[in-house]
Short mmCIF file of C-alpha atoms in Angstrom, two decimals:
data_model
loop_
_atom_site.label_atom_id
_atom_site.label_comp_id
_atom_site.label_asym_id
_atom_site.label_seq_id
_atom_site.Cartn_x
_atom_site.Cartn_y
_atom_site.Cartn_z
CA ASP O 1041 51.54 31.02 -73.76
CA THR O 1042 49.37 29.54 -76.48
CA ALA O 1043 46.50 31.89 -77.32
CA VAL O 1044 44.06 29.26 -78.61
CA SER O 1045 44.69 25.65 -77.71
CA GLN O 1046 42.93 22.46 -78.70
CA THR O 1047 43.06 18.93 -77.34
CA PRO O 1048 43.64 16.38 -78.58
CA LYS O 1049 45.82 17.18 -81.56
CA TYR O 1050 45.05 13.82 -83.17
CA LEU O 1051 42.00 11.63 -82.69
CA VAL O 1052 41.51 8.23 -84.27
CA THR O 1053 38.27 6.43 -83.51
CA GLN O 1054 35.75 3.93 -84.81
CA MET O 1055 32.48 4.68 -86.55
CA GLY O 1056 29.59 5.02 -84.15
CA ASN O 1057 31.68 6.29 -81.24
CA ASP O 1058 31.09 9.56 -79.40
CA LYS O 1059 34.02 11.93 -79.00
CA SER O 1060 34.79 15.43 -77.75
CA ILE O 1061 37.35 18.03 -78.75
CA LYS O 1062 38.27 20.73 -76.27
CA CYS O 1063 39.19 24.32 -77.01
CA GLU O 1064 40.47 27.01 -74.71
CA GLN O 1065 41.48 30.61 -75.35
CA ASN O 1066 43.39 32.87 -72.98
CA LEU O 1067 42.88 36.07 -74.97
CA GLY O 1068 39.85 37.27 -73.04
CA HIS O 1069 37.77 37.10 -76.21
CA ASP O 1070 33.99 37.05 -76.17
CA THR O 1071 33.38 34.93 -79.26
CA MET O 1072 34.59 31.47 -80.17
CA TYR O 1073 34.12 29.37 -83.31
CA TRP O 1074 34.46 25.89 -84.71
CA TYR O 1075 35.51 25.32 -88.32
CA LYS O 1076 35.79 22.10 -90.31
CA GLN O 1077 38.53 21.69 -92.92
CA ASP O 1078 37.90 18.82 -95.30
CA SER O 1079 40.40 16.71 -97.23
CA LYS O 1080 40.51 19.33 -99.98
CA LYS O 1081 41.50 21.98 -97.43
CA PHE O 1082 38.13 23.73 -97.72
CA LEU O 1083 37.31 25.58 -94.52
CA LYS O 1084 33.72 26.03 -93.44
CA ILE O 1085 32.37 27.55 -90.28
CA MET O 1086 30.25 25.25 -88.13
CA PHE O 1087 29.36 27.21 -85.02
CA SER O 1088 30.11 30.35 -83.12
CA TYR O 1089 29.40 31.30 -79.53
CA ASN O 1090 29.21 34.79 -78.12
CA ASN O 1091 28.98 35.15 -74.37
CA LYS O 1092 27.85 31.53 -74.11
CA GLU O 1093 25.05 31.95 -76.61
CA LEU O 1094 24.99 30.27 -80.00
CA ILE O 1095 24.82 32.99 -82.60
CA ILE O 1096 25.19 31.04 -85.81
CA ASN O 1097 24.62 27.43 -86.60
CA GLU O 1098 25.43 26.34 -90.12
CA THR O 1099 23.76 23.30 -91.66
CA VAL O 1100 25.71 20.74 -89.69
CA PRO O 1101 24.22 17.47 -88.46
CA ASN O 1102 22.73 17.61 -84.99
CA ARG O 1103 25.23 14.92 -84.02
CA PHE O 1104 27.58 17.88 -83.55
CA SER O 1105 26.96 19.98 -80.48
CA PRO O 1106 29.06 22.82 -79.11
CA LYS O 1107 29.27 23.22 -75.36
CA SER O 1108 30.63 26.31 -73.65
CA PRO O 1109 31.13 25.97 -69.89
CA ASP O 1110 32.55 29.50 -69.73
CA LYS O 1111 33.72 32.30 -71.98
CA ALA O 1112 37.20 30.83 -72.38
CA HIS O 1113 36.11 27.37 -73.50
CA LEU O 1114 34.12 25.97 -76.41
CA ASN O 1115 34.10 22.21 -76.67
CA LEU O 1116 32.78 20.22 -79.61
CA HIS O 1117 30.91 17.00 -78.97
CA ILE O 1118 30.29 14.58 -81.79
CA ASN O 1119 27.89 11.66 -81.42
CA SER O 1120 27.67 8.55 -83.60
CA LEU O 1121 30.76 9.38 -85.63
CA GLU O 1122 30.64 8.70 -89.37
CA LEU O 1123 33.39 8.22 -91.94
CA GLY O 1124 32.56 11.60 -93.45
CA ASP O 1125 33.37 13.32 -90.18
CA SER O 1126 37.06 12.72 -90.81
CA ALA O 1127 38.58 16.17 -91.15
CA VAL O 1128 40.63 18.77 -89.34
CA TYR O 1129 38.61 20.79 -86.85
CA PHE O 1130 39.80 24.27 -85.94
CA CYS O 1131 38.75 26.32 -83.00
CA ALA O 1132 39.05 30.11 -83.21
CA SER O 1133 38.23 33.13 -81.12
CA SER O 1134 37.70 36.85 -81.66
CA LYS O 1135 37.21 39.88 -79.46
CA GLY O 1136 33.65 40.53 -80.59
CA ALA O 1137 30.82 38.89 -82.47
CA GLN O 1138 31.17 40.86 -85.67
CA PHE O 1139 33.11 39.00 -88.29
CA ALA O 1140 35.18 42.06 -88.98
CA GLU O 1141 37.08 41.11 -85.85
CA THR O 1142 40.30 39.21 -86.38
CA GLN O 1143 39.87 35.55 -85.63
CA TYR O 1144 42.72 33.71 -83.93
CA PHE O 1145 42.95 30.02 -84.73
CA GLY O 1146 44.06 27.02 -82.74
CA PRO O 1147 46.43 24.41 -84.19
CA GLY O 1148 43.64 22.06 -85.23
CA THR O 1149 42.48 18.58 -84.26
CA ARG O 1150 42.91 15.91 -86.89
CA LEU O 1151 40.03 13.47 -86.61
CA LEU O 1152 40.13 10.15 -88.42
CA VAL O 1153 37.07 7.90 -88.29
CA LEU O 1154 37.70 4.29 -89.24
CA ALA E 177 25.34 35.22 -99.55
CA GLN E 178 29.00 36.12 -99.85
CA SER E 179 31.53 33.96 -101.67
CA VAL E 180 35.27 33.90 -102.32
CA THR E 181 37.10 32.52 -105.32
CA GLN E 182 40.78 31.73 -105.41
CA PRO E 183 41.35 30.73 -109.04
CA ASP E 184 44.76 29.13 -108.54
CA ILE E 185 44.85 25.84 -106.65
CA HIS E 186 48.65 25.59 -106.89
CA ILE E 187 51.32 28.16 -107.65
CA THR E 188 55.05 27.49 -107.99
CA VAL E 189 57.49 30.35 -107.59
CA SER E 190 61.27 30.43 -107.47
CA GLU E 191 62.86 31.65 -104.27
CA GLY E 192 63.53 35.37 -104.54
CA ALA E 193 60.90 35.91 -107.21
CA SER E 194 57.80 38.04 -106.76
CA LEU E 195 54.43 36.55 -105.88
CA GLU E 196 50.81 37.41 -106.52
CA LEU E 197 47.94 35.28 -105.27
CA ARG E 198 44.52 36.07 -106.67
CA CYS E 199 41.30 36.45 -104.73
CA ASN E 200 37.88 37.52 -106.01
CA TYR E 201 34.91 38.03 -103.77
CA SER E 202 31.18 38.42 -104.10
CA TYR E 203 29.39 40.51 -101.51
CA GLY E 204 26.59 43.04 -101.72
CA ALA E 205 28.08 45.72 -99.48
CA THR E 206 31.56 46.85 -98.53
CA PRO E 207 33.40 43.69 -97.61
CA TYR E 208 35.75 42.96 -94.78
CA LEU E 209 38.63 41.02 -96.40
CA PHE E 210 41.31 38.85 -94.89
CA TRP E 211 44.29 36.78 -95.94
CA TYR E 212 45.33 33.87 -93.75
CA VAL E 213 48.29 31.52 -94.10
CA GLN E 214 48.37 27.90 -93.00
CA SER E 215 51.77 26.25 -92.71
CA PRO E 216 51.87 22.44 -92.94
CA GLY E 217 50.28 20.87 -89.89
CA GLN E 218 49.53 24.25 -88.34
CA GLY E 219 46.54 26.44 -87.69
CA LEU E 220 45.75 29.63 -89.59
CA GLN E 221 47.61 32.87 -89.03
CA LEU E 222 46.30 36.25 -90.12
CA LEU E 223 48.55 37.97 -92.66
CA LEU E 224 46.52 41.14 -93.19
CA LYS E 225 43.02 42.53 -93.38
CA TYR E 226 41.09 45.31 -95.10
CA PHE E 227 38.14 47.13 -93.63
CA SER E 228 38.20 50.61 -95.11
CA GLY E 229 40.52 53.46 -96.00
CA ASP E 230 43.73 52.94 -97.93
CA THR E 231 43.18 50.19 -100.46
CA LEU E 232 46.75 48.96 -100.19
CA VAL E 233 47.25 47.20 -96.88
CA GLN E 234 50.48 45.98 -95.37
CA GLY E 235 50.72 42.77 -93.42
CA ILE E 236 53.19 40.62 -91.62
CA LYS E 237 56.11 38.77 -93.21
CA GLY E 238 56.45 41.35 -95.99
CA PHE E 239 53.04 40.69 -97.56
CA GLU E 240 50.68 43.31 -98.92
CA ALA E 241 47.29 43.21 -100.59
CA GLU E 242 45.34 45.64 -102.70
CA PHE E 243 41.57 46.03 -102.60
CA LYS E 244 40.06 46.84 -105.99
CA ARG E 245 36.34 47.39 -105.74
CA SER E 246 35.87 47.65 -109.53
CA GLN E 247 37.35 44.19 -109.96
CA SER E 248 36.00 42.69 -106.74
CA SER E 249 39.52 41.57 -106.02
CA PHE E 250 41.88 41.47 -103.07
CA ASN E 251 45.14 40.03 -104.41
CA LEU E 252 48.03 39.19 -102.13
CA ARG E 253 51.57 40.15 -103.13
CA LYS E 254 55.12 39.79 -101.95
CA PRO E 255 58.11 41.27 -103.80
CA SER E 256 60.53 38.43 -102.96
CA VAL E 257 59.49 35.06 -101.58
CA HIS E 258 61.47 32.95 -99.17
CA TRP E 259 61.43 29.16 -98.87
CA SER E 260 59.58 29.55 -95.55
CA ASP E 261 56.63 31.10 -97.42
CA ALA E 262 55.65 27.67 -98.75
CA ALA E 263 52.19 27.14 -97.29
CA GLU E 264 48.48 27.24 -98.01
CA TYR E 265 46.98 30.71 -98.38
CA PHE E 266 43.33 31.47 -97.75
CA CYS E 267 41.39 34.56 -98.68
CA ALA E 268 38.26 35.24 -96.63
CA VAL E 269 35.41 37.72 -96.57
CA GLY E 270 33.37 38.73 -93.56
CA ALA E 271 29.95 40.30 -93.33
CA ALA E 272 30.17 43.86 -92.08
CA GLY E 273 27.46 43.40 -89.51
CA GLY E 274 28.23 39.87 -88.51
CA GLY E 275 25.25 37.59 -88.63
CA ALA E 276 24.56 34.27 -90.22
CA ASP E 277 26.81 34.73 -93.26
CA GLY E 278 29.88 34.70 -91.10
CA LEU E 279 33.43 34.47 -92.32
CA THR E 280 33.61 32.74 -95.70
CA PHE E 281 36.88 31.28 -96.93
CA GLY E 282 38.11 30.57 -100.42
CA LYS E 283 39.38 27.09 -101.21
CA GLY E 284 42.97 28.10 -100.77
CA THR E 285 46.09 28.39 -102.94
CA HIS E 286 48.98 26.04 -102.30
CA LEU E 287 52.27 27.88 -102.72
CA ILE E 288 55.35 25.88 -103.68
CA ILE E 289 58.77 27.51 -103.55
CA GLN E 290 61.45 26.26 -105.91
CA PRO E 291 65.10 26.63 -104.85
#
């Protein structure tokens, strides 16, 4: 069984559209994260959720909004997509909120905005 | 705020040769250090981590890393690389108490294995 899964794996869309990426973990972890990896492979954390509460929120545009219906899911909604949003988005989870905990990553969602 | 520097963007190593990937960090307190590997088209997999104790840590796939506080370094090593080790390697530092600094990644080192 996949520990952290993301759907879709690939997403191609037009500028201005609204899209969502889903993430699910079956590890029983309390904390989930979203990372953005740009074209130069640089990884930067966007959000994390612990027990359904946002605990960090980096300087990302408010067009991005994480939604956690339950502890096992953290979905990423993106409104009014822009060309610069093209990237690979990784979901991750960890047992606890402290960043000393090992984070387990999903396979990534490759988003291309045309 | 913490930061991580991986000085080598690309490294080419012959199969069977030894490997060392460099990582330097900046953090005010004792850091929590990680090495992750990303194979082409895949997510990140944890190779090893250092929290405290023995400064030489062993990981999966035959990798090890040594924490050197005096040099603010956490270099990754492998005595003999295999073609399957070709991947992107990321060093990361985490804040001991969690919080807004979060897990900070270096920009990665792309490892190429020559036959």
